[in-house]
Amino acid sequence: MQLHFSPSMRSITISSSNNNGFIDLMKIKVAARHISYRTLFHTILILAFLLPFVFILTALVTLEGVNKCSSFDCLGRRLGPRLLGRVDDSGRLVRDFYKILNEVKAGEIPPDLKLPDSFDQLVSDMKNNQYDAKTFAIMLRGMMEKLEREIRESKFAELMNKHFAASSIPKGIHCLSLRLTDEYSSNAHARKQLPPPELLPLLSDNSHHHFILSTDNILAASVVVTSTVQSSLKPEKIVFHVITDKKTYAGMHSWFALNPVNPAVIEIKGIHQFDWLTRENVPVLEAVENQNGIRNYYHGNHLAGANLSDTSPRKFASKLQARSPKYISLLNHLRIYLPELFPNLDKVVFLDDDVVIQRDLSPLWEIDLEGKVNGAVETCRGEDDWVMSKHFRNYFNFSHPLIARNLDPDECAWAYGMNIFDLRAWRRTSIRETYHSWLKENLKSNLTMWKLGTLPPALIAFKGLVHPIDPSWHMLGLGYQNNTNIESVKKAAVIHYNGQSKPWLQIGFEHLRPFWTKYVNYSNDFLRNCHILES
């Protein structure tokens, strides 16, 4: 087929050859020329160039979908509807809604506003009352603020209940103490001497490994002792000194007399049996126990004077933990008197009653403390940012001039609960006197220098006398850190349930409790009769 344009561009002749060899002619007459040949030619050329691209872009937009497009595609989609007279108002509507939300955010919720109780009711009210956008935003804000208040109140109530649960003695453990005390009075085997006379010299033999435990919780003490003995490679070298109060002494003695931990040696001592431990030697602790203001702080109404709107649940939980009654117990302060209570011992390991031993601890006696008194794990560095991020600023009030003048807020804290104490080096220091003097100052300042128990004065008293040991020896936080890494727990030599969620309480974390319960003999008759059952 061929095209022939006439010189005047007024007609076009189309010729083609058919199968018989004849030529078909077609002449088309064109309207009067109003544009130049050059213009027509350029127009046809541009259209021929653009049409393939328009086709390809249309296909790509269709395949890619609405939400994925290049800037060129999106430009076409935005301009296209406008060129066709169809404008998309969604962007303007969104901007208007943002404006309404900002107005509502800056304004006040009417005090008499009746809020729906559920989202379904809000939708129903919108349909029935024909809410405009601003009214809807106000109702939504009111509902969210109401929900936030209820959640906060619920959280604070939960923390209070948890505090009361942690501060109380579970019925089963109280029953165990009473039954064992009764057994002490009626059963000669429960009163047998611990240790037997032939083993008494071992109590001051420094070739053995001496552990000291101070507690009034018989079940917890049994787990500490049992786990230590079972994890030891040389249990015959272990000597345990368990110190308890007068009311628990008979029950504690009965338990270990009827449940021996051979081949380890165990001694049960009551505070009343230490001649040195008199009120004349610990006047500060007498003041702590008897001062009305201090007793009210630890035993009074913890919500009185507390502005819950200005504190977070986490801060409130820390304040509650600082108000644990155990912090005014002599048993909790007892570790500061170890050199006087055990004058014949050179080196000991002190254990809290909420720890579990999972590895042989005899290498602790081989650690060179380099002349320091206290071997402890530092708590200012580690993978767990919550548990292992403690500096002096976490324990002390640095707005107090005496604290600001004497302490560094960035100094690293260390852990109480599993400590190696060199008693020979200790006796050459004034640790006890420093501890007492700072306790007095805090009492004078009405507890404005620190709130949390025995660790803050110990951080001051042992300042410069602590030798850091490897963190794998002592893992903390199992009593308040729900996200504790299980693999790290398995590898730690000592795991510490510090915090409120003790493993013997119902509020203990279920996934962490088995590391403790594996050392409890639930078939024991005393435990069964007191309904202490494996959960």
mmCIF file with all atom_site columns, C-alpha atoms in Angstrom, residues 37-52:
data_model
loop_
_atom_site.group_PDB
_atom_site.id
_atom_site.type_symbol
_atom_site.label_atom_id
_atom_site.label_alt_id
_atom_site.label_comp_id
_atom_site.label_asym_id
_atom_site.label_entity_id
_atom_site.label_seq_id
_atom_site.pdbx_PDB_ins_code
_atom_site.Cartn_x
_atom_site.Cartn_y
_atom_site.Cartn_z
_atom_site.occupancy
_atom_site.B_iso_or_equiv
_atom_site.pdbx_formal_charge
_atom_site.auth_seq_id
_atom_site.auth_comp_id
_atom_site.auth_asym_id
_atom_site.auth_atom_id
_atom_site.pdbx_PDB_model_num
ATOM 1  C CA . TYR A 1 37 ? 2.424 20.401 6.591  1.00 0.00 ? 37 TYR A CA 1
ATOM 2  C CA . ARG A 1 38 ? 5.369 20.758 8.963  1.00 0.00 ? 38 ARG A CA 1
ATOM 3  C CA . THR A 1 39 ? 3.057 21.112 11.957 1.00 0.00 ? 39 THR A CA 1
ATOM 4  C CA . LEU A 1 40 ? 1.006 18.080 10.989 1.00 0.00 ? 40 LEU A CA 1
ATOM 5  C CA . PHE A 1 41 ? 4.110 16.071 10.424 1.00 0.00 ? 41 PHE A CA 1
ATOM 6  C CA . HIS A 1 42 ? 5.540 16.966 13.844 1.00 0.00 ? 42 HIS A CA 1
ATOM 7  C CA . THR A 1 43 ? 2.225 16.193 15.563 1.00 0.00 ? 43 THR A CA 1
ATOM 8  C CA . ILE A 1 44 ? 2.021 12.743 13.994 1.00 0.00 ? 44 ILE A CA 1
ATOM 9  C CA . LEU A 1 45 ? 5.659 12.108 14.902 1.00 0.00 ? 45 LEU A CA 1
ATOM 10 C CA . ILE A 1 46 ? 5.153 13.075 18.572 1.00 0.00 ? 46 ILE A CA 1
ATOM 11 C CA . LEU A 1 47 ? 2.003 10.971 18.873 1.00 0.00 ? 47 LEU A CA 1
ATOM 12 C CA . ALA A 1 48 ? 3.755 8.008  17.312 1.00 0.00 ? 48 ALA A CA 1
ATOM 13 C CA . PHE A 1 49 ? 6.539 8.398  19.869 1.00 0.00 ? 49 PHE A CA 1
ATOM 14 C CA . LEU A 1 50 ? 4.348 8.854  22.982 1.00 0.00 ? 50 LEU A CA 1
ATOM 15 C CA . LEU A 1 51 ? 1.586 6.317  22.417 1.00 0.00 ? 51 LEU A CA 1
ATOM 16 C CA . PRO A 1 52 ? 3.754 3.221  23.082 1.00 0.00 ? 52 PRO A CA 1
#
